[in-house]
């Protein structure tokens, strides 16, 4: 390869998507004029819009998805010392949010096709201290909702979902966000719908939603009574202004991501040991992440070497999720507590997957160049047949 990088400016994974600056400024000016910077009408409007997207009646906006997971777990009756089954193949925030409150995450192996919880492994992990199940829709691919719901119902366990990657996606035509006791969206700056920083708990259960509203506001009820211990998890008006502005272009961004996905598939088609991870067939997908897998044996090169080569060309790919969650501290030092069963599929995925730039920051020419870099890396090392 040439000494100078292919790209003069870095291409990032998760570069923020921007909606209309004029609309954002208009909303922010309105908040300033009203002198409502929190607990205001923009948050309520954002919650209403999110409930529509998720196909539910109730949405509780929060300051970030990490706190959202904590609030949802507390609302579900899960407390410190209780165990909750979570996937090993996920970003560490899923487990850390629970661990921070004293809840013990018990790691479950992955279904290699979806990257999500393997329902048969979930069932095998249920023990006397299990008080819940938390799935993650990895890269927006919906969990096995029917199987997990059946397991949770038979064992009398609340079923929660970390839906950080999956707003706008569907399972059997039904919106992600409408399953389990509750689901939690993330609107971090790197998500394709962002509110600078923020999250939301969505649920069909009115009582569950009311508990979440109390918990996010110091345990204060709608009538002003402090009924339980809570926290300060409220979303502010500026975040809601950005969230509403971002939601307005969600469909447009999904279309861009879908075209990018197809372009990557075409650009890497037929390359030995490399493929683009797909989405659930027949479902709506946001394609928020463009993820490839690299089989080192077939490609003749390890994922990490491709990652390094891309970085040298100013393509800042991401090794999601490496190491696997159970392989980092504090879980690595206490495997008997957090990972009582072998997790080979989660570990294998963590060695193969690589996220590449997508979203509004890249177009066909950038994608073609990224694919060319990957092709040259693999072609130089693919074993002769």
mmCIF file of N, CA and C in Angstrom, residues 99-155:
data_model
loop_
_atom_site.group_PDB
_atom_site.id
_atom_site.type_symbol
_atom_site.label_atom_id
_atom_site.label_comp_id
_atom_site.label_asym_id
_atom_site.label_seq_id
_atom_site.Cartn_x
_atom_site.Cartn_y
_atom_site.Cartn_z
ATOM 1 N N UNK A 99 -24.190 -4.560 37.602
ATOM 2 C CA UNK A 99 -23.160 -4.814 38.608
ATOM 3 C C UNK A 99 -23.004 -3.629 39.554
ATOM 4 N N UNK A 100 -23.145 -2.424 39.015
ATOM 5 C CA UNK A 100 -22.987 -1.197 39.797
ATOM 6 C C UNK A 100 -23.995 -1.122 40.932
ATOM 7 N N UNK A 101 -25.160 -1.753 40.743
ATOM 8 C CA UNK A 101 -26.206 -1.733 41.768
ATOM 9 C C UNK A 101 -26.193 -2.992 42.632
ATOM 10 N N UNK A 102 -25.186 -3.833 42.454
ATOM 11 C CA UNK A 102 -25.072 -5.044 43.256
ATOM 12 C C UNK A 102 -25.736 -6.264 42.667
ATOM 13 N N UNK A 103 -26.396 -6.119 41.532
ATOM 14 C CA UNK A 103 -26.994 -7.259 40.838
ATOM 15 C C UNK A 103 -25.876 -8.055 40.171
ATOM 16 N N UNK A 104 -25.963 -9.368 40.219
ATOM 17 C CA UNK A 104 -24.905 -10.223 39.673
ATOM 18 C C UNK A 104 -25.265 -10.636 38.242
ATOM 19 N N UNK A 105 -24.515 -10.161 37.228
ATOM 20 C CA UNK A 105 -24.761 -10.625 35.868
ATOM 21 C C UNK A 105 -24.170 -12.019 35.676
ATOM 22 N N UNK A 106 -24.978 -12.927 35.162
ATOM 23 C CA UNK A 106 -24.526 -14.286 34.851
ATOM 24 C C UNK A 106 -24.489 -14.400 33.331
ATOM 25 N N UNK A 107 -23.298 -14.632 32.789
ATOM 26 C CA UNK A 107 -23.107 -14.543 31.345
ATOM 27 C C UNK A 107 -23.548 -15.816 30.628
ATOM 28 N N UNK A 108 -24.226 -15.595 29.520
ATOM 29 C CA UNK A 108 -24.783 -16.671 28.702
ATOM 30 C C UNK A 108 -24.111 -16.665 27.334
ATOM 31 N N UNK A 109 -23.923 -17.835 26.768
ATOM 32 C CA UNK A 109 -23.287 -17.932 25.462
ATOM 33 C C UNK A 109 -24.226 -17.445 24.357
ATOM 34 N N UNK A 110 -23.629 -17.192 23.209
ATOM 35 C CA UNK A 110 -24.350 -16.570 22.096
ATOM 36 C C UNK A 110 -24.781 -17.578 21.042
ATOM 37 N N UNK A 111 -25.826 -17.223 20.349
ATOM 38 C CA UNK A 111 -26.174 -17.854 19.080
ATOM 39 C C UNK A 111 -25.277 -17.193 18.030
ATOM 40 N N UNK A 112 -24.444 -17.973 17.360
ATOM 41 C CA UNK A 112 -23.447 -17.362 16.472
ATOM 42 C C UNK A 112 -24.070 -16.643 15.282
ATOM 43 N N UNK A 113 -25.251 -17.076 14.834
ATOM 44 C CA UNK A 113 -25.874 -16.403 13.687
ATOM 45 C C UNK A 113 -26.330 -15.001 14.071
ATOM 46 N N UNK A 114 -26.983 -14.886 15.224
ATOM 47 C CA UNK A 114 -27.563 -13.600 15.609
ATOM 48 C C UNK A 114 -26.656 -12.783 16.519
ATOM 49 N N UNK A 115 -25.776 -13.455 17.267
ATOM 50 C CA UNK A 115 -24.964 -12.789 18.282
ATOM 51 C C UNK A 115 -25.700 -12.611 19.593
ATOM 52 N N UNK A 116 -26.967 -13.056 19.651
ATOM 53 C CA UNK A 116 -27.817 -12.832 20.819
ATOM 54 C C UNK A 116 -27.798 -14.021 21.773
ATOM 55 N N UNK A 117 -28.533 -13.874 22.885
ATOM 56 C CA UNK A 117 -28.695 -14.965 23.841
ATOM 57 C C UNK A 117 -29.141 -16.245 23.151
ATOM 58 N N UNK A 118 -28.502 -17.356 23.499
ATOM 59 C CA UNK A 118 -28.936 -18.673 23.053
ATOM 60 C C UNK A 118 -29.995 -19.154 24.054
ATOM 61 N N UNK A 119 -31.260 -19.267 23.641
ATOM 62 C CA UNK A 119 -32.316 -19.615 24.602
ATOM 63 C C UNK A 119 -32.050 -20.918 25.359
ATOM 64 N N UNK A 120 -31.472 -21.925 24.710
ATOM 65 C CA UNK A 120 -31.217 -23.178 25.410
ATOM 66 C C UNK A 120 -30.203 -22.985 26.525
ATOM 67 N N UNK A 121 -29.231 -22.101 26.320
ATOM 68 C CA UNK A 121 -28.254 -21.788 27.358
ATOM 69 C C UNK A 121 -28.895 -20.992 28.493
ATOM 70 N N UNK A 122 -29.810 -20.113 28.146
ATOM 71 C CA UNK A 122 -30.529 -19.349 29.178
ATOM 72 C C UNK A 122 -31.225 -20.300 30.144
ATOM 73 N N UNK A 123 -31.948 -21.243 29.581
ATOM 74 C CA UNK A 123 -32.690 -22.189 30.427
ATOM 75 C C UNK A 123 -31.749 -22.961 31.349
ATOM 76 N N UNK A 124 -30.587 -23.355 30.811
ATOM 77 C CA UNK A 124 -29.641 -24.138 31.609
ATOM 78 C C UNK A 124 -29.019 -23.326 32.741
ATOM 79 N N UNK A 125 -29.004 -22.010 32.618
ATOM 80 C CA UNK A 125 -28.369 -21.149 33.615
ATOM 81 C C UNK A 125 -29.297 -20.733 34.747
ATOM 82 N N UNK A 126 -30.577 -20.958 34.603
ATOM 83 C CA UNK A 126 -31.519 -20.530 35.635
ATOM 84 C C UNK A 126 -31.283 -21.324 36.910
ATOM 85 N N UNK A 127 -31.085 -20.582 37.998
ATOM 86 C CA UNK A 127 -30.827 -21.208 39.294
ATOM 87 C C UNK A 127 -31.650 -20.574 40.395
ATOM 88 N N UNK A 128 -31.390 -20.942 41.639
ATOM 89 C CA UNK A 128 -32.216 -20.460 42.758
ATOM 90 C C UNK A 128 -32.123 -18.958 42.999
ATOM 91 N N UNK A 129 -31.043 -18.319 42.537
ATOM 92 C CA UNK A 129 -30.890 -16.875 42.761
ATOM 93 C C UNK A 129 -31.234 -16.054 41.516
ATOM 94 N N UNK A 130 -31.633 -16.722 40.446
ATOM 95 C CA UNK A 130 -31.990 -16.005 39.220
ATOM 96 C C UNK A 130 -33.277 -15.217 39.435
ATOM 97 N N UNK A 131 -33.227 -13.919 39.141
ATOM 98 C CA UNK A 131 -34.409 -13.080 39.321
ATOM 99 C C UNK A 131 -34.817 -12.359 38.043
ATOM 100 N N UNK A 132 -34.102 -12.631 36.927
ATOM 101 C CA UNK A 132 -34.474 -11.976 35.686
ATOM 102 C C UNK A 132 -33.609 -12.419 34.525
ATOM 103 N N UNK A 133 -34.048 -12.055 33.324
ATOM 104 C CA UNK A 133 -33.321 -12.308 32.082
ATOM 105 C C UNK A 133 -33.249 -10.988 31.334
ATOM 106 N N UNK A 134 -32.057 -10.653 30.847
ATOM 107 C CA UNK A 134 -31.904 -9.435 30.046
ATOM 108 C C UNK A 134 -31.242 -9.787 28.719
ATOM 109 N N UNK A 135 -32.004 -9.655 27.653
ATOM 110 C CA UNK A 135 -31.456 -9.869 26.319
ATOM 111 C C UNK A 135 -30.930 -8.573 25.734
ATOM 112 N N UNK A 136 -30.067 -8.704 24.732
ATOM 113 C CA UNK A 136 -29.545 -7.561 23.973
ATOM 114 C C UNK A 136 -29.747 -7.855 22.492
ATOM 115 N N UNK A 137 -30.339 -6.928 21.776
ATOM 116 C CA UNK A 137 -30.517 -7.078 20.329
ATOM 117 C C UNK A 137 -29.210 -6.627 19.650
ATOM 118 N N UNK A 138 -28.260 -7.536 19.580
ATOM 119 C CA UNK A 138 -26.909 -7.185 19.133
ATOM 120 C C UNK A 138 -26.925 -6.726 17.678
ATOM 121 N N UNK A 139 -26.342 -5.559 17.443
ATOM 122 C CA UNK A 139 -26.275 -4.934 16.111
ATOM 123 C C UNK A 139 -27.668 -4.781 15.491
ATOM 124 N N UNK A 140 -28.706 -4.717 16.334
ATOM 125 C CA UNK A 140 -30.061 -4.509 15.856
ATOM 126 C C UNK A 140 -30.798 -5.768 15.451
ATOM 127 N N UNK A 141 -30.126 -6.928 15.511
ATOM 128 C CA UNK A 141 -30.790 -8.195 15.181
ATOM 129 C C UNK A 141 -31.646 -8.596 16.383
ATOM 130 N N UNK A 142 -32.973 -8.710 16.231
ATOM 131 C CA UNK A 142 -33.821 -8.969 17.395
ATOM 132 C C UNK A 142 -33.557 -10.333 18.017
ATOM 133 N N UNK A 143 -33.664 -10.364 19.344
ATOM 134 C CA UNK A 143 -33.519 -11.616 20.081
ATOM 135 C C UNK A 143 -34.614 -12.611 19.682
ATOM 136 N N UNK A 144 -34.434 -13.853 20.127
ATOM 137 C CA UNK A 144 -35.453 -14.892 19.925
ATOM 138 C C UNK A 144 -36.588 -14.635 20.915
ATOM 139 N N UNK A 145 -37.443 -13.685 20.571
ATOM 140 C CA UNK A 145 -38.457 -13.193 21.508
ATOM 141 C C UNK A 145 -39.399 -14.290 21.986
ATOM 142 N N UNK A 146 -39.883 -15.119 21.074
ATOM 143 C CA UNK A 146 -40.858 -16.130 21.453
ATOM 144 C C UNK A 146 -40.261 -17.121 22.445
ATOM 145 N N UNK A 147 -39.057 -17.591 22.145
ATOM 146 C CA UNK A 147 -38.417 -18.574 23.017
ATOM 147 C C UNK A 147 -38.092 -17.983 24.391
ATOM 148 N N UNK A 148 -37.551 -16.769 24.394
ATOM 149 C CA UNK A 148 -37.194 -16.146 25.663
ATOM 150 C C UNK A 148 -38.432 -15.818 26.491
ATOM 151 N N UNK A 149 -39.490 -15.375 25.824
ATOM 152 C CA UNK A 149 -40.736 -15.090 26.532
ATOM 153 C C UNK A 149 -41.298 -16.353 27.172
ATOM 154 N N UNK A 150 -41.245 -17.458 26.439
ATOM 155 C CA UNK A 150 -41.736 -18.727 26.970
ATOM 156 C C UNK A 150 -40.934 -19.160 28.197
ATOM 157 N N UNK A 151 -39.597 -19.051 28.117
ATOM 158 C CA UNK A 151 -38.741 -19.427 29.237
ATOM 159 C C UNK A 151 -39.038 -18.543 30.447
ATOM 160 N N UNK A 152 -39.108 -17.230 30.216
ATOM 161 C CA UNK A 152 -39.363 -16.294 31.320
ATOM 162 C C UNK A 152 -40.718 -16.564 31.972
ATOM 163 N N UNK A 153 -41.738 -16.824 31.165
ATOM 164 C CA UNK A 153 -43.070 -17.070 31.708
ATOM 165 C C UNK A 153 -43.109 -18.363 32.522
ATOM 166 N N UNK A 154 -42.475 -19.398 32.015
ATOM 167 C CA UNK A 154 -42.511 -20.687 32.723
ATOM 168 C C UNK A 154 -41.785 -20.621 34.058
ATOM 169 N N UNK A 155 -40.764 -19.775 34.142
ATOM 170 C CA UNK A 155 -39.989 -19.685 35.377
ATOM 171 C C UNK A 155 -40.390 -18.480 36.230
#
